[in-house]
mmCIF file with all atom_site columns, C-alpha atoms and ligand atoms in Angstrom:
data_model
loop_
_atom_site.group_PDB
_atom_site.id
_atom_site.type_symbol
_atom_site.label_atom_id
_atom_site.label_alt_id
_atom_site.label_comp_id
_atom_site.label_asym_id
_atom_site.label_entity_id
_atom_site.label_seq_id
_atom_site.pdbx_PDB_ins_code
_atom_site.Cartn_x
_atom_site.Cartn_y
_atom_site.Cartn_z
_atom_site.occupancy
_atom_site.B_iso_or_equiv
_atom_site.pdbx_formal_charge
_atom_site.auth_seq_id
_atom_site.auth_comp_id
_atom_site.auth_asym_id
_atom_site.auth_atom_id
_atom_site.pdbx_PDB_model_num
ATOM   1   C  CA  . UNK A 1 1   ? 12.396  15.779  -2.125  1.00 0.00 ? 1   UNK A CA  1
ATOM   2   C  CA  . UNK A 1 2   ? 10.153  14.720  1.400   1.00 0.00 ? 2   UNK A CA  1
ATOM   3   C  CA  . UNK A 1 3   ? 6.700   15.624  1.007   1.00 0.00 ? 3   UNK A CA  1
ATOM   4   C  CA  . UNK A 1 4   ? 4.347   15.668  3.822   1.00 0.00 ? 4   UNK A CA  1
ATOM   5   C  CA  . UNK A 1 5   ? 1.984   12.704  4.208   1.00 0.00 ? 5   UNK A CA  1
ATOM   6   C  CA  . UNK A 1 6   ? -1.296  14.216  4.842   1.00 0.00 ? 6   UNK A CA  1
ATOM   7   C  CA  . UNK A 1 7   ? -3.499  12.431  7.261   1.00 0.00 ? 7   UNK A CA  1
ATOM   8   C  CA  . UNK A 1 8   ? -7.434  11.809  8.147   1.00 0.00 ? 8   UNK A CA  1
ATOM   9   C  CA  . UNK A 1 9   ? -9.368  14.174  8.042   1.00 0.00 ? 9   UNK A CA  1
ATOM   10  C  CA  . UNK A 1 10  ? -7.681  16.270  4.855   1.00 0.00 ? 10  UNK A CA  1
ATOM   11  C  CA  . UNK A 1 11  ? -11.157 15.265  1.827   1.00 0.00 ? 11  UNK A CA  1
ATOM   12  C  CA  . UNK A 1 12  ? -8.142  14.336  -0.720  1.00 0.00 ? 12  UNK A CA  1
ATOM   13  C  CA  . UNK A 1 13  ? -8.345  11.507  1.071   1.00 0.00 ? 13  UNK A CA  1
ATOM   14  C  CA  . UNK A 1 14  ? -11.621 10.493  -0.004  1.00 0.00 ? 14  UNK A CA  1
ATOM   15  C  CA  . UNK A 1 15  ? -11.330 11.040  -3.483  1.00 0.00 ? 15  UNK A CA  1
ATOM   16  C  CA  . UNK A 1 16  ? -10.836 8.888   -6.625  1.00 0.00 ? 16  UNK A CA  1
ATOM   17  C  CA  . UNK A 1 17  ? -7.021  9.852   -7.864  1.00 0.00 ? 17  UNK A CA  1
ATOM   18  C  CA  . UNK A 1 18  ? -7.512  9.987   -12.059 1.00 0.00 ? 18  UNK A CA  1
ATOM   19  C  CA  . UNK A 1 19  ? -5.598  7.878   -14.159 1.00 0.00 ? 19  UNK A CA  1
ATOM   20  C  CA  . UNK A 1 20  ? -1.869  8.574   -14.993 1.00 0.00 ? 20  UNK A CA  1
ATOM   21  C  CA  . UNK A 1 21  ? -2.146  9.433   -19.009 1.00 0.00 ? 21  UNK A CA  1
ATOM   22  C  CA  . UNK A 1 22  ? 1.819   9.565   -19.696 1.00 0.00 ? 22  UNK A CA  1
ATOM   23  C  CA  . UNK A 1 23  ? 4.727   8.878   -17.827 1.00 0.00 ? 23  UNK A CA  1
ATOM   24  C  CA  . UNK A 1 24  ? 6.096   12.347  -17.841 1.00 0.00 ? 24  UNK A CA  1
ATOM   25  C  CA  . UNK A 1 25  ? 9.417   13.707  -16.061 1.00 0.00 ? 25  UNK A CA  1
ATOM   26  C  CA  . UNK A 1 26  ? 7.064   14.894  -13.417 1.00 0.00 ? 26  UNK A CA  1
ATOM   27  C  CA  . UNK A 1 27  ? 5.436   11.799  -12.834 1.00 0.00 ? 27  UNK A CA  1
ATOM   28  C  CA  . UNK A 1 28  ? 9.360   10.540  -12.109 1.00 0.00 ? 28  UNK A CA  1
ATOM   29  C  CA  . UNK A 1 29  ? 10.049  13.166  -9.941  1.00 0.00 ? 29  UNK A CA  1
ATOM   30  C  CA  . UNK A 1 30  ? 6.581   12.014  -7.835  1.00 0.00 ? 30  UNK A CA  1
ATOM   31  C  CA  . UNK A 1 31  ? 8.000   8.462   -7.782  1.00 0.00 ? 31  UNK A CA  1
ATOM   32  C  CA  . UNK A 1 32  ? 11.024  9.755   -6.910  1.00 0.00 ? 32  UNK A CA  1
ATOM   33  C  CA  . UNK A 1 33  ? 9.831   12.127  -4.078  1.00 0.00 ? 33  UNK A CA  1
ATOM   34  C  CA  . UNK A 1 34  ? 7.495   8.973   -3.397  1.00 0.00 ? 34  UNK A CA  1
ATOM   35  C  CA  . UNK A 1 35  ? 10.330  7.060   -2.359  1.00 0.00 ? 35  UNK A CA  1
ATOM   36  C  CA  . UNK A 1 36  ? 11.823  9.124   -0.085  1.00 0.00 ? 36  UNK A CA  1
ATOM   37  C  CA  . UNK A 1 37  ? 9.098   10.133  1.517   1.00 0.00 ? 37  UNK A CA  1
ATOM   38  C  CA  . UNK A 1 38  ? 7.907   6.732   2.198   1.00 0.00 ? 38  UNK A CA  1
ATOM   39  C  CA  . UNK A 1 39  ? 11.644  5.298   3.271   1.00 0.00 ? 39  UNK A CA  1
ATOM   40  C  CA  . UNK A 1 40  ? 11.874  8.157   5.664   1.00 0.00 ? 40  UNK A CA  1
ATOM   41  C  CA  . UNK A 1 41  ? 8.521   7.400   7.196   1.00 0.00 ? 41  UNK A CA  1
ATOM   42  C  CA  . UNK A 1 42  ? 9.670   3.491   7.329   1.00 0.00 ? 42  UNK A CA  1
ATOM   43  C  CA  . UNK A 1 43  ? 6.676   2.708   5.196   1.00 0.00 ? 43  UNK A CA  1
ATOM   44  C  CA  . UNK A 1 44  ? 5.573   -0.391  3.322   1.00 0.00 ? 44  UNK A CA  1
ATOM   45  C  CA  . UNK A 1 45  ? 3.621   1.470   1.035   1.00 0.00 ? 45  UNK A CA  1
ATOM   46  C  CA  . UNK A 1 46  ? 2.454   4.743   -0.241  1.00 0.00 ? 46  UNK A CA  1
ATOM   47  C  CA  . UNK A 1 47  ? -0.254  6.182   -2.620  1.00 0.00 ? 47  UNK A CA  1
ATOM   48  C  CA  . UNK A 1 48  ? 0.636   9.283   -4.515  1.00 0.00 ? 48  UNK A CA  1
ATOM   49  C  CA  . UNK A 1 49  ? -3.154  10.980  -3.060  1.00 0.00 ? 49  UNK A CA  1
ATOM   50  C  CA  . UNK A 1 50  ? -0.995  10.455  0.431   1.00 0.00 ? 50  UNK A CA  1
ATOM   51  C  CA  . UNK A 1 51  ? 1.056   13.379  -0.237  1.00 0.00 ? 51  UNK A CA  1
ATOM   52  C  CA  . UNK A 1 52  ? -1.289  15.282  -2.075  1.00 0.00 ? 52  UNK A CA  1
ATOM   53  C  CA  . UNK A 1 53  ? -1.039  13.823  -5.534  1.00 0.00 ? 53  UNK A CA  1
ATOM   54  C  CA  . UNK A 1 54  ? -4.474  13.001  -7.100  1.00 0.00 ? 54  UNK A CA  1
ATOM   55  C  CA  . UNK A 1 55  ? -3.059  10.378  -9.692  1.00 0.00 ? 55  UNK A CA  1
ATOM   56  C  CA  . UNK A 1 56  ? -2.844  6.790   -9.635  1.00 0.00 ? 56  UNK A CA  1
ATOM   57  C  CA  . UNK A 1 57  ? -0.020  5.830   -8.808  1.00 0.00 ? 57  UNK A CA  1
ATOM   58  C  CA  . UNK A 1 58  ? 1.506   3.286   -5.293  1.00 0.00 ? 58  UNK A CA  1
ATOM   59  C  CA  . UNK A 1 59  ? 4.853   2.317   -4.382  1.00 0.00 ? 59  UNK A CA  1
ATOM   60  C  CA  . UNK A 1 60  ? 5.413   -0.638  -2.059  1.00 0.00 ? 60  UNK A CA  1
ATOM   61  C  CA  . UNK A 1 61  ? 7.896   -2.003  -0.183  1.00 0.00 ? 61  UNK A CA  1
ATOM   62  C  CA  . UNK A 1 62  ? 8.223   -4.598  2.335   1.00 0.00 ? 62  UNK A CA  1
ATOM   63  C  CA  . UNK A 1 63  ? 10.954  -5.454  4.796   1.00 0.00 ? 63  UNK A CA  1
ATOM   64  C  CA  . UNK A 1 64  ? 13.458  -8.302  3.769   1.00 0.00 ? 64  UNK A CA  1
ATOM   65  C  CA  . UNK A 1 65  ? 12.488  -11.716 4.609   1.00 0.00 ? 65  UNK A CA  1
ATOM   66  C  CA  . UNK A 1 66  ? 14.376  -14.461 3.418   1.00 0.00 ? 66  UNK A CA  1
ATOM   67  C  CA  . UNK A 1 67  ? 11.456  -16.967 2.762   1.00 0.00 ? 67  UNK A CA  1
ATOM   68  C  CA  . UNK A 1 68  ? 10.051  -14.498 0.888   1.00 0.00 ? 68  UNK A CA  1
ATOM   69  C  CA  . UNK A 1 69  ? 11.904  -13.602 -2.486  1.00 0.00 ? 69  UNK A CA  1
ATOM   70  C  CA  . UNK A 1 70  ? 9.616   -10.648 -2.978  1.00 0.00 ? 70  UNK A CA  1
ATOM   71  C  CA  . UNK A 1 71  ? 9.925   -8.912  0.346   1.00 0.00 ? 71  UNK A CA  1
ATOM   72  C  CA  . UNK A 1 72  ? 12.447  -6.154  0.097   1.00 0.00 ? 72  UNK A CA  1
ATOM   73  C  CA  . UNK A 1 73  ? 11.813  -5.236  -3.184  1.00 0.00 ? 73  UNK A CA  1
ATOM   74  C  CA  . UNK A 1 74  ? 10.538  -1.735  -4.808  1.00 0.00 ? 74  UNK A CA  1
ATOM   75  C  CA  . UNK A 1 75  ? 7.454   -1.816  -6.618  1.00 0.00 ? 75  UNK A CA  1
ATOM   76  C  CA  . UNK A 1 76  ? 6.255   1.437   -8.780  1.00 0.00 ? 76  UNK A CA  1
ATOM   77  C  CA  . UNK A 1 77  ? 2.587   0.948   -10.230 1.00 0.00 ? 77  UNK A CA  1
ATOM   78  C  CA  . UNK A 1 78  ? 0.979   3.439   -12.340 1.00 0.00 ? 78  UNK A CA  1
ATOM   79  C  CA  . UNK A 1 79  ? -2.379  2.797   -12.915 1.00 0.00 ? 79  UNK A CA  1
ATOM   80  C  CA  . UNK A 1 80  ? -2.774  -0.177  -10.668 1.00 0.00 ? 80  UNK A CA  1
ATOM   81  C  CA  . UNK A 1 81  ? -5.347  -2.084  -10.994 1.00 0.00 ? 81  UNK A CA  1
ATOM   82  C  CA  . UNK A 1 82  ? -6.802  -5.755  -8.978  1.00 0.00 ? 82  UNK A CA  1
ATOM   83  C  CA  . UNK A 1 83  ? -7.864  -7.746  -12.198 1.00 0.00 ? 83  UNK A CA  1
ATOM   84  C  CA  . UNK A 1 84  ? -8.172  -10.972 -9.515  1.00 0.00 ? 84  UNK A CA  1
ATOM   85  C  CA  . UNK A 1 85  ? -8.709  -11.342 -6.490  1.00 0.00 ? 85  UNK A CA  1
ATOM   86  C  CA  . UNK A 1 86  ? -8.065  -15.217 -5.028  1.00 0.00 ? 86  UNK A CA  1
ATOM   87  C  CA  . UNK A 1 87  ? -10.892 -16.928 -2.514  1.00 0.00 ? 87  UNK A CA  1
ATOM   88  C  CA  . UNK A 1 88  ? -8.796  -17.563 0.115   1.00 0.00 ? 88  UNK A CA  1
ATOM   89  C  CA  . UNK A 1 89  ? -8.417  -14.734 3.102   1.00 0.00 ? 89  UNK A CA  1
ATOM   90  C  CA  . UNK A 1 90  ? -6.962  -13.946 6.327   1.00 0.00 ? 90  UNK A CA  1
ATOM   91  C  CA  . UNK A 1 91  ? -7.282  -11.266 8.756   1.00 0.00 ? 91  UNK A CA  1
ATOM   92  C  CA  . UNK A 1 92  ? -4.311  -9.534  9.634   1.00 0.00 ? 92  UNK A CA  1
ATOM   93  C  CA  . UNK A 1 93  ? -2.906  -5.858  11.155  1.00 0.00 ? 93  UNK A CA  1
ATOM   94  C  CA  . UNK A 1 94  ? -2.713  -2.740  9.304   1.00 0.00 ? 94  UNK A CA  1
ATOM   95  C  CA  . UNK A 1 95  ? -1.808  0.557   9.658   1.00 0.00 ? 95  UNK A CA  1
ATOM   96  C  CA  . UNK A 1 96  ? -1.391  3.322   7.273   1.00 0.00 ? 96  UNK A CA  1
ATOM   97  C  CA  . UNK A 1 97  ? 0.865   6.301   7.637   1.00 0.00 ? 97  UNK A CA  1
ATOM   98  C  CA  . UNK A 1 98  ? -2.484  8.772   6.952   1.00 0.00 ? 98  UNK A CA  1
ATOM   99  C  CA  . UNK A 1 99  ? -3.855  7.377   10.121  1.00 0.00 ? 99  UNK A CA  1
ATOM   100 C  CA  . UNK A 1 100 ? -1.187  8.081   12.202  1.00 0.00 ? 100 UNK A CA  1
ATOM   101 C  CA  . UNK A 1 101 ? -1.158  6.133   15.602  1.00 0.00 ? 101 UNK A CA  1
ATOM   102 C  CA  . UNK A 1 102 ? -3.364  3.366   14.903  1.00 0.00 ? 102 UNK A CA  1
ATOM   103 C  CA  . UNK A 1 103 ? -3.270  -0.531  13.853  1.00 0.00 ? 103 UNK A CA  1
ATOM   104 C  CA  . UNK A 1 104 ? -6.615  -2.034  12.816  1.00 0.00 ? 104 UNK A CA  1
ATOM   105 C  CA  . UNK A 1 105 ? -7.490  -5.734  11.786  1.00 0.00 ? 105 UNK A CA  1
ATOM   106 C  CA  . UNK A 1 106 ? -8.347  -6.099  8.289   1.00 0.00 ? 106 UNK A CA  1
ATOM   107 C  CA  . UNK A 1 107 ? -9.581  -9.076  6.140   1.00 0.00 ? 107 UNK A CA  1
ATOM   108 C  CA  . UNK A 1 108 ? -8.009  -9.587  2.849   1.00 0.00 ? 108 UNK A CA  1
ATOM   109 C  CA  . UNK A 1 109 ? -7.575  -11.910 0.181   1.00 0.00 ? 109 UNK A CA  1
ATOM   110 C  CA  . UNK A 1 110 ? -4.074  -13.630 0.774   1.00 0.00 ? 110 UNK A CA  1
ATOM   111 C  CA  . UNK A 1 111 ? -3.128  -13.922 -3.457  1.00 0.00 ? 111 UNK A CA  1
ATOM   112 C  CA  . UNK A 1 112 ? -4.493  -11.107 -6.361  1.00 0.00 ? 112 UNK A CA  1
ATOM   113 C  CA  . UNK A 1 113 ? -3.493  -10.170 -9.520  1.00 0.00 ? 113 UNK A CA  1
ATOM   114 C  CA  . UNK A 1 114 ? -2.419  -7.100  -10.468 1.00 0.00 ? 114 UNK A CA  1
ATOM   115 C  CA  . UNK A 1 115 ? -2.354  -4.953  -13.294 1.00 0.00 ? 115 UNK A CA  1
ATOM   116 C  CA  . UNK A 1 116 ? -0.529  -1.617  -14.097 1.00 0.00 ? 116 UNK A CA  1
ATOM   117 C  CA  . UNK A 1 117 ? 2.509   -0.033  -15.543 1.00 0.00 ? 117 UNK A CA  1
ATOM   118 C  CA  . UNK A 1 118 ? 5.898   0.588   -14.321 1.00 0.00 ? 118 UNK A CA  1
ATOM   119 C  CA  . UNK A 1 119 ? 8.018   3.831   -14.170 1.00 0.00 ? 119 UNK A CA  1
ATOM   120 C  CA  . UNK A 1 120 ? 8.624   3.623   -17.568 1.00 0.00 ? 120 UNK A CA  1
ATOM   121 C  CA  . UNK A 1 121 ? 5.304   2.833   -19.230 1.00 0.00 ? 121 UNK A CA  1
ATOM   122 C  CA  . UNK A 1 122 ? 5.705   -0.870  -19.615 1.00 0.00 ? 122 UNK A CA  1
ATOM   123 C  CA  . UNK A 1 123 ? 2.310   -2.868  -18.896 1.00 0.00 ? 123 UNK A CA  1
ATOM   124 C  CA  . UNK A 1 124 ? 2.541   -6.101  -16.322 1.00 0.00 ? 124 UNK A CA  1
ATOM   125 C  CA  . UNK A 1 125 ? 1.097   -8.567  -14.534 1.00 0.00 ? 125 UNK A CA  1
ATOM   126 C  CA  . UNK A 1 126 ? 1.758   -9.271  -11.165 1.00 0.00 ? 126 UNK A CA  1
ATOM   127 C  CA  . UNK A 1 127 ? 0.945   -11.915 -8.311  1.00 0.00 ? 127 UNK A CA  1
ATOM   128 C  CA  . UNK A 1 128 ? 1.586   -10.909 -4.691  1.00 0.00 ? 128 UNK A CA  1
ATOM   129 C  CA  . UNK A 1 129 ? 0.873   -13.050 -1.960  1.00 0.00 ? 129 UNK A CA  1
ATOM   130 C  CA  . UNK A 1 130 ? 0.021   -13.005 1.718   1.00 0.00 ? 130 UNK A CA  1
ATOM   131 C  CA  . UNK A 1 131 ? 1.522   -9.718  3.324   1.00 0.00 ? 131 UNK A CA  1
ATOM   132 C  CA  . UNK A 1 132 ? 3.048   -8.064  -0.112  1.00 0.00 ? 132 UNK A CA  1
ATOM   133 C  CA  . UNK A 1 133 ? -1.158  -8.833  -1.399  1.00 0.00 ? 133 UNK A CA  1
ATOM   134 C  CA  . UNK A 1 134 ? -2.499  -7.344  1.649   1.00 0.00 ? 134 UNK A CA  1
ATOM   135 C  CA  . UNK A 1 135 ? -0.241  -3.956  1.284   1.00 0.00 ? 135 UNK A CA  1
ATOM   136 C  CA  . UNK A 1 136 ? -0.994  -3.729  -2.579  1.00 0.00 ? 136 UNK A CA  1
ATOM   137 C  CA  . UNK A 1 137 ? -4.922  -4.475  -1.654  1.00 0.00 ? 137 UNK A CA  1
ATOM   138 C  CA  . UNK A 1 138 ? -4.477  -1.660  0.960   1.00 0.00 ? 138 UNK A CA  1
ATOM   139 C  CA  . UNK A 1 139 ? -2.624  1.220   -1.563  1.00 0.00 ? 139 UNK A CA  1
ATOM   140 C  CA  . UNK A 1 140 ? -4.617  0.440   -4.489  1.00 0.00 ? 140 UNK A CA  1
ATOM   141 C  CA  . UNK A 1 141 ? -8.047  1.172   -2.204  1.00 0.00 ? 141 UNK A CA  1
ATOM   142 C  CA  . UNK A 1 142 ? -6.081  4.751   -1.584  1.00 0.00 ? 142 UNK A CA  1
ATOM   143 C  CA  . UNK A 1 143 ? -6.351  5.247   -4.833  1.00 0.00 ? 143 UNK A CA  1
ATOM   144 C  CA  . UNK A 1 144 ? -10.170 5.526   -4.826  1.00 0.00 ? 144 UNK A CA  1
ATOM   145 C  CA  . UNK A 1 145 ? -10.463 6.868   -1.566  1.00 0.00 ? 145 UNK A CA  1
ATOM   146 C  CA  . UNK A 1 146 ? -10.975 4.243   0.643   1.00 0.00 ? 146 UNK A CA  1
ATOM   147 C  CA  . UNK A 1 147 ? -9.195  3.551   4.138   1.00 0.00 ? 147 UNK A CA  1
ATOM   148 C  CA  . UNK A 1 148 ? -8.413  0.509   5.971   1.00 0.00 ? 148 UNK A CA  1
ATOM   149 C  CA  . UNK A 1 149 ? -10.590 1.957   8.902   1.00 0.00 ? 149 UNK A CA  1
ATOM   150 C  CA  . UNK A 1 150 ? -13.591 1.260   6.330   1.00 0.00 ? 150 UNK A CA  1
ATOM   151 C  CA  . UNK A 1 151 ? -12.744 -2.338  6.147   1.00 0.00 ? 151 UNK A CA  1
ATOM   152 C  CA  . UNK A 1 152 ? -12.175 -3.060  9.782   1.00 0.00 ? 152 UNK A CA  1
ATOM   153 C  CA  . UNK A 1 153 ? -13.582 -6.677  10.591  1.00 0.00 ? 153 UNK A CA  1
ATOM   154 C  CA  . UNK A 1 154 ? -15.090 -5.314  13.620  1.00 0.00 ? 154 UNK A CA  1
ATOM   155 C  CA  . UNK A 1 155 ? -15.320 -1.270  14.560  1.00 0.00 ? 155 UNK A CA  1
ATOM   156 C  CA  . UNK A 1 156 ? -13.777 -1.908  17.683  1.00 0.00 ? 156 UNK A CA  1
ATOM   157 C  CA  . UNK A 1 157 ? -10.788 -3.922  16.002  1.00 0.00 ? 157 UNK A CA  1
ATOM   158 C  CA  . UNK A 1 158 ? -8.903  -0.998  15.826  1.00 0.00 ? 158 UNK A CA  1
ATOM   159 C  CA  . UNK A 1 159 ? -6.292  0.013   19.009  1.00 0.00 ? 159 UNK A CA  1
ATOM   160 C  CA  . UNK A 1 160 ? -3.501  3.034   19.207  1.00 0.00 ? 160 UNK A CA  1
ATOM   161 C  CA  . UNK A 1 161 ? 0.242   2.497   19.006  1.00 0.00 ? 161 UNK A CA  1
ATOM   162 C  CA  . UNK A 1 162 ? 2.824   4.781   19.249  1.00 0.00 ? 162 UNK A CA  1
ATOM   163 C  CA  . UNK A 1 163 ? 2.907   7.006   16.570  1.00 0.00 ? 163 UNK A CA  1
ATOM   164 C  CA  . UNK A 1 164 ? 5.481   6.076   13.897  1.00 0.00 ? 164 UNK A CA  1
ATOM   165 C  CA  . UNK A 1 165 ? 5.459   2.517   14.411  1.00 0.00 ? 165 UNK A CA  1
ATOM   166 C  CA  . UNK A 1 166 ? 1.716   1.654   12.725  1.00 0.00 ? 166 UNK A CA  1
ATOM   167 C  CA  . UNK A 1 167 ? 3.436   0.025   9.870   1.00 0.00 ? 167 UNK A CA  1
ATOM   168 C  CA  . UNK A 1 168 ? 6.476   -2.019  11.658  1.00 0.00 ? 168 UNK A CA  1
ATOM   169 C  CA  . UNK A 1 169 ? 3.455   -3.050  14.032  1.00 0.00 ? 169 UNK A CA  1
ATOM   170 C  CA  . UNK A 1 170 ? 1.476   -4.152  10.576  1.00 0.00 ? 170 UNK A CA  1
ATOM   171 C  CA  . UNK A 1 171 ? 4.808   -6.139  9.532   1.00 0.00 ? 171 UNK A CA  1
ATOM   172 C  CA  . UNK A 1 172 ? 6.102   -7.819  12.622  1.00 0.00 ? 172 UNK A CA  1
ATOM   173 C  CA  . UNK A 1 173 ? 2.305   -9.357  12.799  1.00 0.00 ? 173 UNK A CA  1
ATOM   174 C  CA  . UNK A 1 174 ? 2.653   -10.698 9.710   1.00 0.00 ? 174 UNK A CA  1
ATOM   175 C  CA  . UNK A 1 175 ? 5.910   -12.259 10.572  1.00 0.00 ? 175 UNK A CA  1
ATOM   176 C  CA  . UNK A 1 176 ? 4.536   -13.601 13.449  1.00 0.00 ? 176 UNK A CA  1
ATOM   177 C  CA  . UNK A 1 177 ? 1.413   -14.506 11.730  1.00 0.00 ? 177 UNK A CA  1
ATOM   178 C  CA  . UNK A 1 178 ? 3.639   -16.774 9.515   1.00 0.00 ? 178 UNK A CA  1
ATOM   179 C  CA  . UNK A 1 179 ? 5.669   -18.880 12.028  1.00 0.00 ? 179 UNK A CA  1
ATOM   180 C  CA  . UNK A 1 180 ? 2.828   -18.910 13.797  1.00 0.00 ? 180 UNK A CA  1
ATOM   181 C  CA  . UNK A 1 181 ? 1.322   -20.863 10.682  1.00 0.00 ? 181 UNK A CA  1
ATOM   182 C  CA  . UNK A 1 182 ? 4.377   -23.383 10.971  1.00 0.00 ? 182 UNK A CA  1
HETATM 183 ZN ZN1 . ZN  B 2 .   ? -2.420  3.778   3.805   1.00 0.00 ? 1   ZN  B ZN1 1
#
């Protein structure tokens, strides 16, 4: 089923989602609903607060790249959680589909870790890097009610696009941002 994405503005935003205690059927229904939603928006990630959820739980999904054997590939994380975060960082574009219309540079570590569960209540580890790090950086902040607009390297790094396109924006700059590291 869509759900609406709610947007700035709307205080579930703000808040701290609570912890997921079991993986129940409803909890797969959210994921489920999650998905769709989030496909249909042409997202690379959602937080279940973004339609109206307060639990902890993202999804993330970025667009296929061949150099990248983790791009195009469906994450579920319940309870997700940045045990490490590497040294390194880079600034890059983002846009989130509760700020609808806007792209605004962000700095970021390029490699954490990350802890959580998937949909069926099995613990892992995980290690994105680069642009997959920067979106699970991004939706795990949702989950305690922060925004990318809080992190903005400069309050004036932050322009308009067209609505709908804040997150193809977000990954054709990383693409670029990678040959352009060639
Ligand atoms: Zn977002």
């Amino acid at each position: 089923m869509l759900r609406e994405i709610i947007t700035v503005g709307d205080p579930r935003l703000r808040k701290r989602s609570r912890p997921v205690q079991k993986v129940t059927p409803e909890i797969r229904a959210l994921i489920n609903d999650m998905v769709e939603t989030m496909d249909a928006a042409n997202g690379v990630g959602l937080a279940a607060v973004q339609v109206g959820e307060m639990v902890r739980l993202i999804i993330v999904e970025t667009p296929e790249d061949e150099d990248d054997p983790t791009s195009g590939k469906l994450f579920v994380v319940i309870n997700p959680e940045i045990v490490k975060m590497g040294r390194e960082t880079e600034v890059g574009a983002e846009g989130c589909l509760s700020v609808p219309g806007y792209v605004g540079e962000v700095e970021r570590a390029t490699e954490v870790v990350v802890r959580g569960m998937d949909r069926y209540g099995k613990p892992f580890h995980f290690r994105p890097r680069g642009f997959l790090a920067r979106v699970f950086q991004h939706e795990i902040d949702h989950c305690n009610g922060v925004l990318y607009t809080d992190r903005l390297v400069a309050p004036d790094r932050i322009w308009e696009v067209k609505a709908g396109e804040e997150e193809q924006v977000e990954a054709e700059h990383a693409q670029r941002a990678k040959v352009s590291a060639v």
